[in-house]
Coordinates of C-alpha atoms in Angstrom, one line a residue:
Chain A
M1 CA 10.6 -51.2 -16.4
S2 CA 9.7 -49.6 -19.2
S3 CA 9.6 -46.0 -19.1
D4 CA 6.7 -44.8 -21.1
P5 CA 4.0 -44.0 -17.3
D6 CA 1.1 -45.1 -19.4
K7 CA 1.9 -48.6 -19.2
L8 CA 3.4 -48.5 -15.7
I9 CA 0.3 -47.8 -14.7
A10 CA -1.7 -50.2 -17.1
K11 CA 0.4 -52.4 -15.2
A12 CA 0.0 -50.9 -11.7
D13 CA -3.7 -51.3 -12.2
K14 CA -3.4 -55.0 -12.8
L15 CA -1.5 -55.7 -10.1
T16 CA -4.3 -54.0 -8.1
K17 CA -7.4 -55.4 -9.9
L18 CA -9.0 -58.6 -8.4
S19 CA -9.5 -61.5 -10.3
L20 CA -9.7 -64.8 -10.5
T21 CA -6.4 -65.3 -10.5
R22 CA -5.1 -62.5 -8.2
W23 CA -6.8 -63.0 -4.8
S24 CA -4.9 -60.0 -2.9
A25 CA -4.1 -57.0 -4.3
D26 CA -0.2 -56.2 -4.4
W27 CA -0.7 -53.2 -3.1
K28 CA 3.5 -52.6 -2.8
S29 CA 5.1 -52.9 -6.1
A30 CA 1.5 -51.3 -7.2
T31 CA 2.4 -48.3 -5.2
V32 CA 6.0 -47.9 -6.5
L33 CA 4.4 -48.0 -10.3
Y34 CA 2.0 -45.2 -9.7
E35 CA 4.8 -43.0 -7.4
Q36 CA 7.2 -43.3 -11.2
A37 CA 4.2 -43.3 -13.3
A38 CA 3.3 -39.8 -11.6
N39 CA 6.6 -38.4 -11.4
A40 CA 6.7 -39.1 -15.3
F41 CA 3.4 -37.1 -15.8
R42 CA 4.1 -34.3 -14.1
L43 CA 7.5 -33.7 -16.1
S44 CA 5.9 -34.2 -19.3
K45 CA 3.3 -31.7 -17.8
K46 CA 0.2 -34.2 -18.1
H47 CA -1.7 -32.8 -15.5
E48 CA -4.6 -34.7 -16.1
K49 CA -2.7 -38.1 -16.2
A50 CA -0.9 -37.3 -12.9
K51 CA -3.4 -36.6 -10.9
E52 CA -5.0 -39.7 -11.1
A53 CA -1.7 -41.6 -10.8
F54 CA -1.0 -39.4 -7.5
E55 CA -4.7 -40.4 -6.2
K56 CA -3.9 -43.9 -6.8
A57 CA -0.6 -43.6 -5.2
S58 CA -2.0 -42.1 -2.4
K59 CA -4.8 -44.7 -1.7
G60 CA -1.5 -47.3 -2.3
Q61 CA 0.3 -45.6 0.5
E62 CA -3.2 -45.9 2.6
M63 CA -3.5 -49.5 2.1
L64 CA 0.3 -50.4 2.9
S65 CA -1.0 -47.9 6.2
S66 CA 1.8 -45.2 6.2
P67 CA -0.6 -41.9 6.1
W68 CA 2.1 -39.7 5.6
D69 CA 3.3 -40.9 2.4
A70 CA -0.5 -41.0 1.7
A71 CA -0.8 -37.7 2.4
K72 CA 2.4 -36.1 0.9
H73 CA 0.5 -37.7 -2.3
M74 CA -2.4 -36.2 -1.9
E75 CA -0.8 -33.1 -1.4
S76 CA 0.8 -33.3 -4.8
A77 CA -1.9 -34.4 -6.5
A78 CA -4.2 -31.2 -5.4
T79 CA -1.3 -29.4 -6.3
V80 CA -1.3 -30.4 -9.5
A81 CA -5.4 -30.2 -9.5
K82 CA -5.0 -26.3 -9.2
E83 CA -3.0 -26.2 -12.5
L84 CA -6.0 -27.7 -14.0
G85 CA -7.5 -25.3 -12.1
N86 CA -10.2 -27.4 -10.6
W87 CA -11.1 -25.6 -7.7
R88 CA -13.2 -28.6 -6.1
E89 CA -10.6 -31.5 -6.3
V90 CA -8.4 -28.9 -4.7
A91 CA -10.3 -28.2 -2.0
D92 CA -11.3 -32.3 -1.6
F93 CA -7.8 -33.4 -1.8
Y94 CA -6.7 -30.9 0.4
R95 CA -8.8 -31.8 3.1
R96 CA -7.7 -35.3 2.5
A97 CA -4.6 -34.5 2.8
S98 CA -4.9 -32.8 5.8
E99 CA -7.1 -35.8 8.0
L100 CA -4.2 -38.3 6.7
Y101 CA -1.8 -36.1 8.4
I102 CA -3.9 -35.8 11.6
E103 CA -3.9 -39.7 11.8
C104 CA -0.4 -39.4 11.8
G105 CA -1.0 -37.5 14.7
R106 CA 1.0 -34.2 13.2
S107 CA -1.0 -30.8 13.6
Q108 CA 1.0 -29.1 12.0
P109 CA 1.3 -30.7 8.6
A110 CA -2.1 -31.2 8.6
S111 CA -3.1 -26.9 9.1
D112 CA -0.7 -26.2 6.4
A113 CA -1.9 -28.1 4.0
L114 CA -5.6 -26.6 5.0
A115 CA -3.8 -23.5 4.3
K116 CA -2.2 -24.4 1.3
G117 CA -5.6 -25.2 0.2
A118 CA -7.1 -21.8 1.2
R119 CA -4.7 -20.1 0.0
A120 CA -5.2 -21.5 -3.2
L121 CA -9.0 -21.1 -3.5
E122 CA -9.1 -17.5 -2.3
D123 CA -9.3 -15.8 -5.6
A124 CA -12.0 -18.4 -7.1
L125 CA -14.2 -19.9 -4.5
P126 CA -13.3 -17.1 -1.0
E127 CA -15.9 -18.8 0.6
D128 CA -14.3 -22.2 0.9
A129 CA -11.1 -20.6 1.2
V130 CA -12.1 -19.2 4.4
K131 CA -13.5 -22.1 5.3
L132 CA -10.3 -23.9 5.1
Y133 CA -8.5 -21.3 7.3
I134 CA -10.7 -21.9 9.9
D135 CA -10.8 -25.3 9.7
A136 CA -6.9 -24.3 9.7
C137 CA -7.0 -22.6 12.5
E138 CA -8.7 -24.8 14.8
T139 CA -6.5 -28.1 14.1
L140 CA -4.0 -25.9 15.7
E141 CA -6.2 -24.4 18.8
E142 CA -6.6 -28.0 19.8
D143 CA -3.4 -29.5 19.5
G144 CA -2.4 -26.3 21.9
K145 CA -0.1 -24.1 19.3
E146 CA -2.1 -21.4 19.1
Q147 CA 0.5 -19.0 18.2
M148 CA 0.9 -20.3 14.8
A149 CA -2.9 -19.6 14.1
F150 CA -1.9 -16.0 14.0
D151 CA -0.7 -15.9 10.5
L152 CA -4.0 -17.6 9.4
Y153 CA -6.3 -15.6 11.5
R154 CA -4.7 -12.8 9.7
A155 CA -5.3 -14.5 6.3
A156 CA -9.3 -15.2 6.8
A157 CA -9.7 -11.7 7.9
S158 CA -8.3 -9.9 5.5
V159 CA -10.4 -12.5 2.8
Y160 CA -14.1 -11.3 5.1
L161 CA -12.9 -7.7 3.8
K162 CA -12.6 -8.6 0.8
L163 CA -15.7 -10.6 0.9
E164 CA -16.7 -7.2 2.5
K165 CA -18.6 -9.2 5.2
Y166 CA -17.7 -7.1 8.0
T167 CA -19.3 -9.2 11.4
D168 CA -17.4 -11.8 9.8
A169 CA -14.2 -10.4 9.6
A170 CA -14.9 -8.6 13.4
T171 CA -15.7 -12.3 14.3
V172 CA -12.6 -13.7 13.0
L173 CA -10.6 -10.9 14.1
L174 CA -11.8 -11.4 18.2
R175 CA -11.0 -15.5 17.9
W176 CA -7.6 -14.0 16.5
A177 CA -7.9 -12.0 20.3
L178 CA -8.7 -14.7 21.9
A179 CA -6.0 -17.3 20.6
A180 CA -3.6 -14.7 21.4
D181 CA -4.7 -14.1 24.8
K182 CA -4.1 -17.9 25.4
C183 CA -0.4 -17.4 24.8
N184 CA 0.0 -14.2 26.4
A185 CA 0.9 -12.1 23.6
T186 CA -0.8 -8.9 24.4
H187 CA 0.2 -6.8 21.5
S188 CA -1.3 -8.8 19.4
Q189 CA -4.4 -9.7 20.9
C190 CA -5.2 -5.4 21.6
K191 CA -4.4 -5.0 18.2
A192 CA -6.9 -7.2 17.2
Y193 CA -9.4 -5.7 19.1
L194 CA -9.0 -2.1 18.2
S195 CA -8.8 -3.9 14.5
A196 CA -12.3 -5.3 15.4
I197 CA -13.7 -1.9 16.2
I198 CA -12.3 -0.3 13.3
V199 CA -13.7 -3.4 11.3
Y200 CA -17.1 -2.6 12.8
L201 CA -16.8 1.5 12.5
Y202 CA -16.2 0.4 8.6
A203 CA -19.5 -0.6 8.7
H204 CA -20.9 2.1 10.2
D205 CA -22.1 0.4 13.0
F206 CA -21.5 2.4 15.3
Q207 CA -23.5 1.0 18.0
Q208 CA -21.4 -2.8 17.4
A209 CA -18.2 -0.6 18.5
E210 CA -19.2 0.6 21.4
K211 CA -20.3 -2.8 22.3
C212 CA -17.2 -4.5 21.2
H213 CA -15.1 -1.2 22.6
N214 CA -17.2 -2.3 26.1
D215 CA -16.5 -6.1 25.6
C216 CA -13.0 -5.4 25.6
C217 CA -12.1 -2.9 27.9
Q218 CA -13.3 -5.6 30.7
I219 CA -9.4 -6.5 29.7
E220 CA -7.1 -5.6 31.3
A221 CA -4.6 -6.1 29.2
F222 CA -6.1 -3.9 26.5
L223 CA -7.2 -2.0 29.0
N224 CA -4.2 -0.1 29.5
S225 CA -2.7 -0.5 26.4
D226 CA -1.9 2.3 23.3
Q227 CA -4.6 0.6 21.1
N228 CA -7.0 1.5 23.6
R229 CA -6.1 5.0 24.0
C230 CA -6.6 5.4 20.2
A231 CA -9.7 3.8 20.1
N232 CA -11.0 5.8 23.0
R233 CA -10.1 9.0 20.6
L234 CA -11.8 7.4 17.4
L235 CA -14.9 6.8 19.1
S236 CA -15.4 10.3 20.5
A237 CA -13.7 11.7 17.9
Y238 CA -17.3 10.0 16.1
S239 CA -20.2 10.3 18.3
D240 CA -18.6 14.1 18.3
G241 CA -19.2 13.8 14.5
D242 CA -15.7 15.4 14.4
V243 CA -14.4 14.1 10.6
E244 CA -10.9 15.8 11.1
E245 CA -10.6 14.6 14.0
I246 CA -11.7 11.2 12.4
K247 CA -9.0 11.8 9.9
R248 CA -6.0 12.0 12.2
V249 CA -6.6 9.2 14.4
A250 CA -6.4 7.3 11.0
Q251 CA -3.4 8.7 10.5
S252 CA -2.1 8.5 14.2
S253 CA 1.1 5.2 14.1
T254 CA -0.8 3.4 16.4
I255 CA -3.5 2.2 13.7
S256 CA -0.2 2.3 10.9
N257 CA 1.4 -0.6 12.6
L258 CA -1.8 -2.8 11.9
D259 CA -2.6 -5.2 9.1
H260 CA -2.5 -3.2 6.1
A261 CA -6.0 -4.3 5.1
I262 CA -7.0 -2.7 8.0
I263 CA -5.1 0.0 7.8
R264 CA -6.5 0.7 4.3
H265 CA -9.8 0.4 5.9
A266 CA -8.9 2.5 8.8
R267 CA -7.9 5.2 6.5
K268 CA -11.3 5.2 4.7
L269 CA -13.3 6.1 7.4
P270 CA -15.8 7.8 8.3
M271 CA -18.3 6.2 6.0
G272 CA -21.5 7.9 5.6
D273 CA -22.8 10.6 7.6
V274 CA -21.2 11.2 10.8
T275 CA -23.1 13.7 12.1
S276 CA -26.3 11.3 12.1
L277 CA -24.7 9.4 14.8
K278 CA -24.5 13.0 16.9
G279 CA -27.4 12.5 18.2
A280 CA -28.3 8.3 17.9
A281 CA -26.9 8.7 21.6
P282 CA -29.8 6.8 23.7
E283 CA -31.7 9.3 25.1
E284 CA -31.3 9.2 28.7
E285 CA -34.4 9.5 30.9
P286 CA -34.3 12.6 32.8
L287 CA -33.2 12.2 36.0
D288 CA -36.1 12.2 38.4
E289 CA -35.5 14.0 41.9
D290 CA -38.0 11.9 43.9
D291 CA -37.1 8.9 42.9
L292 CA -34.9 7.6 44.8
T293 CA -33.8 4.2 43.3
Chain B
M1 CA 74.8 69.9 58.1
S2 CA 73.8 66.7 56.2
V3 CA 70.6 65.0 55.7
I4 CA 70.6 62.7 58.7
D5 CA 71.8 65.5 61.2
I6 CA 68.8 67.1 59.6
V7 CA 66.6 64.2 60.4
F8 CA 67.7 63.7 64.0
R9 CA 67.8 67.3 65.0
L10 CA 63.7 66.5 63.4
D11 CA 63.6 64.1 65.7
D12 CA 64.2 65.8 69.0
I13 CA 62.1 69.1 68.0
C14 CA 59.3 66.5 67.7
K15 CA 59.9 64.7 70.7
K16 CA 60.0 68.5 72.7
Y17 CA 56.8 69.4 71.3
E18 CA 54.8 66.0 71.8
K19 CA 52.1 67.3 74.3
Y20 CA 51.4 69.5 71.4
D21 CA 50.2 66.9 69.2
V22 CA 46.8 66.3 69.7
E23 CA 46.3 63.0 67.0
K24 CA 49.0 61.4 68.9
Q25 CA 47.4 62.0 72.3
R26 CA 43.9 60.7 71.6
S27 CA 45.3 57.7 70.3
L28 CA 47.7 57.5 73.1
K29 CA 44.7 57.9 75.0
T30 CA 42.3 55.9 73.2
S31 CA 45.1 52.9 73.2
S32 CA 45.1 53.1 76.8
E33 CA 41.8 54.2 78.4
D34 CA 39.1 54.1 76.6
A35 CA 36.6 51.4 74.8
F36 CA 34.8 53.8 73.6
A37 CA 37.1 55.6 71.4
R38 CA 38.5 53.3 70.6
L39 CA 35.8 51.6 69.3
F40 CA 34.6 54.9 67.8
A41 CA 38.3 54.7 66.2
S42 CA 37.6 51.2 64.3
F43 CA 34.4 52.7 63.0
E44 CA 36.1 55.8 61.6
S45 CA 38.4 53.7 59.9
Q46 CA 36.1 51.4 58.2
I47 CA 34.2 54.0 57.1
E48 CA 36.8 55.6 55.2
A49 CA 37.6 52.3 53.8
A50 CA 34.1 51.8 52.7
L51 CA 34.3 55.2 51.0
Q52 CA 37.5 54.4 49.4
K53 CA 36.2 51.2 47.7
S54 CA 32.6 52.9 46.3
E55 CA 35.3 55.4 45.1
M56 CA 37.0 52.6 43.1
A57 CA 33.4 51.2 42.7
A58 CA 32.1 54.5 40.4
M59 CA 35.3 54.6 38.1
E60 CA 35.1 50.8 37.3
T61 CA 34.1 49.6 34.1
S62 CA 33.4 45.5 34.5
R63 CA 30.6 45.4 35.4
A64 CA 31.3 42.2 37.3
K65 CA 33.8 43.8 39.5
V66 CA 31.4 47.1 40.0
V67 CA 29.0 44.9 41.5
A68 CA 31.3 42.6 43.6
M69 CA 32.6 45.8 44.9
N70 CA 29.1 47.0 45.8
A71 CA 28.4 44.5 47.4
E72 CA 31.7 44.6 49.7
V73 CA 30.5 48.0 51.0
R74 CA 26.8 46.7 51.5
R75 CA 28.3 44.5 53.5
V76 CA 30.0 46.7 55.3
K77 CA 27.7 49.2 56.1
A78 CA 25.7 46.0 57.3
R79 CA 28.3 45.3 59.8
L80 CA 29.1 48.9 60.8
M81 CA 24.7 49.2 61.5
E82 CA 24.6 46.8 63.8
E83 CA 27.3 47.6 65.4
V84 CA 25.9 51.2 66.5
P85 CA 23.6 50.2 69.2
K86 CA 27.4 48.8 71.0
L87 CA 28.7 51.9 70.8
Q88 CA 25.6 53.8 72.1
K89 CA 26.1 52.0 74.7
L90 CA 29.5 52.3 75.5
A91 CA 28.7 56.5 75.2
Q92 CA 26.7 56.4 78.0
K93 CA 29.3 54.6 80.1
K94 CA 31.1 57.7 82.6
V95 CA 34.7 56.9 82.0
K96 CA 37.0 59.0 84.2
G97 CA 38.3 62.1 83.0
I98 CA 36.2 62.9 80.8
T99 CA 34.0 65.6 81.4
K100 CA 30.0 65.6 80.9
E101 CA 30.3 67.7 77.7
E102 CA 32.4 65.2 76.1
L103 CA 30.0 62.9 77.1
E104 CA 27.3 63.9 75.5
I105 CA 29.5 65.3 72.0
R106 CA 30.0 61.6 71.8
Y107 CA 27.1 60.7 71.8
D108 CA 25.9 63.3 69.3
L109 CA 28.7 61.5 67.6
V110 CA 27.2 57.9 68.0
L111 CA 23.9 59.4 66.4
A112 CA 25.8 60.6 63.8
L113 CA 27.2 57.7 62.6
P114 CA 24.6 56.1 60.7
E115 CA 23.5 58.7 58.4
R116 CA 27.2 58.8 57.4
I117 CA 27.4 55.1 57.3
R118 CA 24.0 55.4 55.3
A119 CA 25.7 58.0 53.3
I120 CA 28.5 55.7 51.4
P121 CA 27.6 55.2 48.1
D122 CA 27.5 51.8 47.4
G123 CA 25.6 51.6 43.9
T124 CA 21.8 52.0 44.8
S125 CA 19.9 54.9 44.0
S126 CA 20.5 57.3 47.2
A127 CA 17.6 59.4 47.1
A128 CA 15.1 56.8 47.6
K129 CA 17.0 55.2 50.6
Q130 CA 16.8 58.2 52.3
T131 CA 13.2 58.8 52.3
G132 CA 12.7 54.4 52.6
G133 CA 15.9 54.4 55.3
W134 CA 14.4 56.1 58.0
G135 CA 11.4 53.3 57.9
A136 CA 12.8 50.4 57.3
S137 CA 15.6 51.4 60.2
A138 CA 12.5 52.0 62.6
S139 CA 10.3 48.7 62.2
K140 CA 12.7 45.9 60.6
R141 CA 9.7 43.9 59.0
N142 CA 8.7 45.2 56.0
I143 CA 10.5 43.5 53.0
K144 CA 13.4 46.1 51.9
F145 CA 12.6 47.1 48.0
D146 CA 16.3 48.2 46.4
S147 CA 14.4 50.8 44.1
D148 CA 10.9 51.2 45.7
G149 CA 9.7 54.8 45.0
H150 CA 10.3 53.9 41.6
L151 CA 7.7 51.3 40.7
G152 CA 5.6 53.8 38.3
D153 CA 3.6 52.9 35.3
D154 CA 6.4 53.0 33.0
F155 CA 7.9 50.5 35.3
F156 CA 6.6 47.6 34.1
Q157 CA 5.7 48.8 30.4
Q158 CA 7.4 46.5 27.5
S159 CA 10.4 47.4 26.1
E160 CA 10.9 46.9 21.9
E161 CA 13.4 44.6 23.2
S162 CA 11.6 42.4 25.7
S163 CA 8.7 41.9 23.6
Q164 CA 11.2 40.6 20.8
F165 CA 12.9 39.0 23.3
R166 CA 9.5 36.9 24.4
E167 CA 8.6 36.6 20.5
E168 CA 12.1 34.8 19.8
Y169 CA 11.1 32.5 23.3
E170 CA 7.9 32.1 22.3
M171 CA 9.1 30.8 18.3
R172 CA 11.9 28.4 20.0
K173 CA 9.0 26.6 22.2
L174 CA 7.2 26.2 19.0
K175 CA 10.0 24.9 16.9
Q176 CA 11.0 22.5 20.0
D177 CA 7.3 21.3 20.3
Q178 CA 7.4 20.2 16.7
G179 CA 10.7 18.3 17.0
L180 CA 9.3 16.2 20.0
D181 CA 6.4 15.7 18.1
V182 CA 8.5 14.0 15.5
I183 CA 11.0 12.1 18.2
S184 CA 7.9 11.1 20.3
E185 CA 6.1 9.3 16.4
G186 CA 9.5 7.8 16.3
L187 CA 9.2 6.0 19.4
D188 CA 5.6 5.2 19.0
T189 CA 7.2 3.0 15.7
L190 CA 10.2 1.8 17.5
K191 CA 8.0 0.7 20.6
N192 CA 5.4 -1.2 18.0
L193 CA 8.7 -2.8 16.1
A194 CA 9.9 -4.2 19.1
Q195 CA 6.5 -5.6 20.4
D196 CA 5.9 -7.6 17.1
M197 CA 9.3 -8.9 17.2
N198 CA 9.2 -10.0 21.1
E199 CA 6.3 -12.1 19.9
E200 CA 8.1 -13.3 17.2
L201 CA 10.6 -14.8 18.9
D202 CA 8.3 -15.9 22.2
R203 CA 6.5 -17.8 19.2
Q204 CA 10.0 -19.3 17.9
V205 CA 11.2 -20.7 21.3
P206 CA 9.1 -23.9 21.0
L207 CA 10.1 -24.4 17.1
I208 CA 13.9 -23.8 17.9
D209 CA 13.3 -26.5 21.1
E210 CA 11.7 -29.1 19.0
I211 CA 14.4 -28.7 16.2
D212 CA 17.3 -29.1 19.3
T213 CA 15.7 -31.9 20.0
K214 CA 15.7 -33.4 16.7
V215 CA 19.4 -32.6 15.5
D216 CA 20.2 -34.2 18.9
K217 CA 18.5 -37.5 18.0
A218 CA 19.9 -37.2 14.6
T219 CA 23.5 -36.9 15.9
S220 CA 23.5 -39.4 18.3
E221 CA 21.8 -41.9 15.7
L222 CA 24.7 -41.1 13.6
K223 CA 27.2 -41.2 15.9
N224 CA 25.9 -45.1 16.5
T225 CA 26.1 -45.8 12.7
N226 CA 29.7 -44.6 12.5
V227 CA 30.9 -46.5 15.6
K228 CA 29.5 -49.9 13.9
L229 CA 30.2 -48.8 10.6
K230 CA 33.9 -48.8 11.5
H231 CA 33.6 -52.1 13.4
K232 CA 32.4 -54.1 10.4
I233 CA 34.7 -52.8 8.1
T234 CA 37.4 -53.3 10.6
E235 CA 36.2 -57.1 10.8
I236 CA 36.0 -57.6 7.3
R237 CA 39.6 -56.6 6.8
S238 CA 41.8 -55.1 9.1
S239 CA 43.1 -51.5 8.3
Q240 CA 46.6 -52.8 8.2
N241 CA 45.5 -55.2 5.3
M242 CA 43.4 -53.3 3.3
C243 CA 46.0 -50.6 3.0
I244 CA 48.4 -54.1 1.3
D245 CA 45.5 -55.0 -0.7
I246 CA 44.9 -51.3 -1.9
I247 CA 48.7 -51.1 -2.7
L248 CA 48.6 -54.4 -4.7
L249 CA 45.8 -53.6 -6.5
C250 CA 47.1 -50.6 -7.7
I251 CA 50.4 -52.7 -9.0
L252 CA 48.2 -55.2 -10.3
L253 CA 46.8 -52.8 -12.7
G254 CA 49.9 -50.7 -13.2
I255 CA 51.1 -53.9 -14.8
A256 CA 48.1 -55.0 -16.9
A257 CA 48.1 -51.1 -18.3
Y258 CA 51.9 -51.8 -19.3
L259 CA 51.3 -55.1 -21.3
Y260 CA 47.9 -53.9 -23.5
K261 CA 50.1 -50.4 -24.2

């Protein structure tokens, strides 16, 4: 066997191309050759060729109906593509790998593949990255493994915050709280709720924050928690327009135990003019004494 | 004459003139007859003892001892005051051998007793006692203050010492509050850390269970493989023969080396 990877590739291609003399492709030997070539290319840092070789190896494994190996090769291809900076391909490869893993029936590696893709794309294509994160979370949730999804939710929320999409970030945080609820992780749940309220306040959307708080108070675990007390203090400080109090609450230890991205945003509160919120409370109809309802 | 003789002569003379000894007569009389006289005598002796004690208290320097002695004196006085009505009743009784005048004298004595008892100093200011004493004994329902009459304006005036004390107390309270705040923050952090650790461990429990089952499977497979391997090897060549084989091979190699050296 020649160690020259190009020759290996050529040989393998010949084995797989159907022609008059060849009626069925010999995937077994071809796959072996492809793998060897790919490794050789990777060692010699020929990324483009390595990527192609991995792709072909993965296809070969698929034909040999071993999705596990196929997925592994796809992941390697994606890593090489990352070195190339070929972001679209990175995303595609990781998605394909995750699909193959799901074929094997292994959800954890599938979501891991998506997470790796998301991490690679965080800087370049943050929108796609966050989509990958959310898909990864869904993959785990379908399999009942919400516990593992916490880190992914955290990462997704931080990407949204970087993108300054606050409503989306808050939505992700609330989904995180839901996942935490399913596995009875009350502490994480309460922290997620508090983070969502803080994000709404950071977006200077007091009504939303209040609504969110009211929704969260429906949940008993949150109602009796430290985080709820902190949220109450924060919201009352906001409605009083007391900037000092807001800053004091932001320095408190309850907030300092949240995710550091959230802490940074909390320390920057209040955003904008707080006194305007004082008059923003909905006016109540003056109580009519004759009205008996 | 020797001393002994003088003593004997004195005794004789005393015995002769016993009937003129007023004290003894009285004590003889009281011991045989009179409940009143007996009680009165005991009263007198107790009052004497209390007076002595109060004098000692006045001379004492240790405050604790003074306080203890004054308390004793007060206790005795209280007891005596309780017994006074009993004495009064006894005084009224007619006893044989006592004239009417003597009866009245006795009654007066009993009346004078409370005054005498109260006069025993027991560390409290006596002047106020005099005025308040009557009221206290008349109606027993008032709350007895030790120094009533002295609750004037300057009684509640803050002396320098007391205001300093109050300031110090406030400062210490502030410092304690600050310290407690620090402790509470530390405890908050601890609580958060502990809860996070709790959740992390909960997360890892199913993972470790999985690892456990997988490793168990791997171990059992390994054991099986080992057993099979052993069987196969003994099948090919039993261990005894295997050893002989190896030894002969070594000897052969040694001979070859020797020949080719």
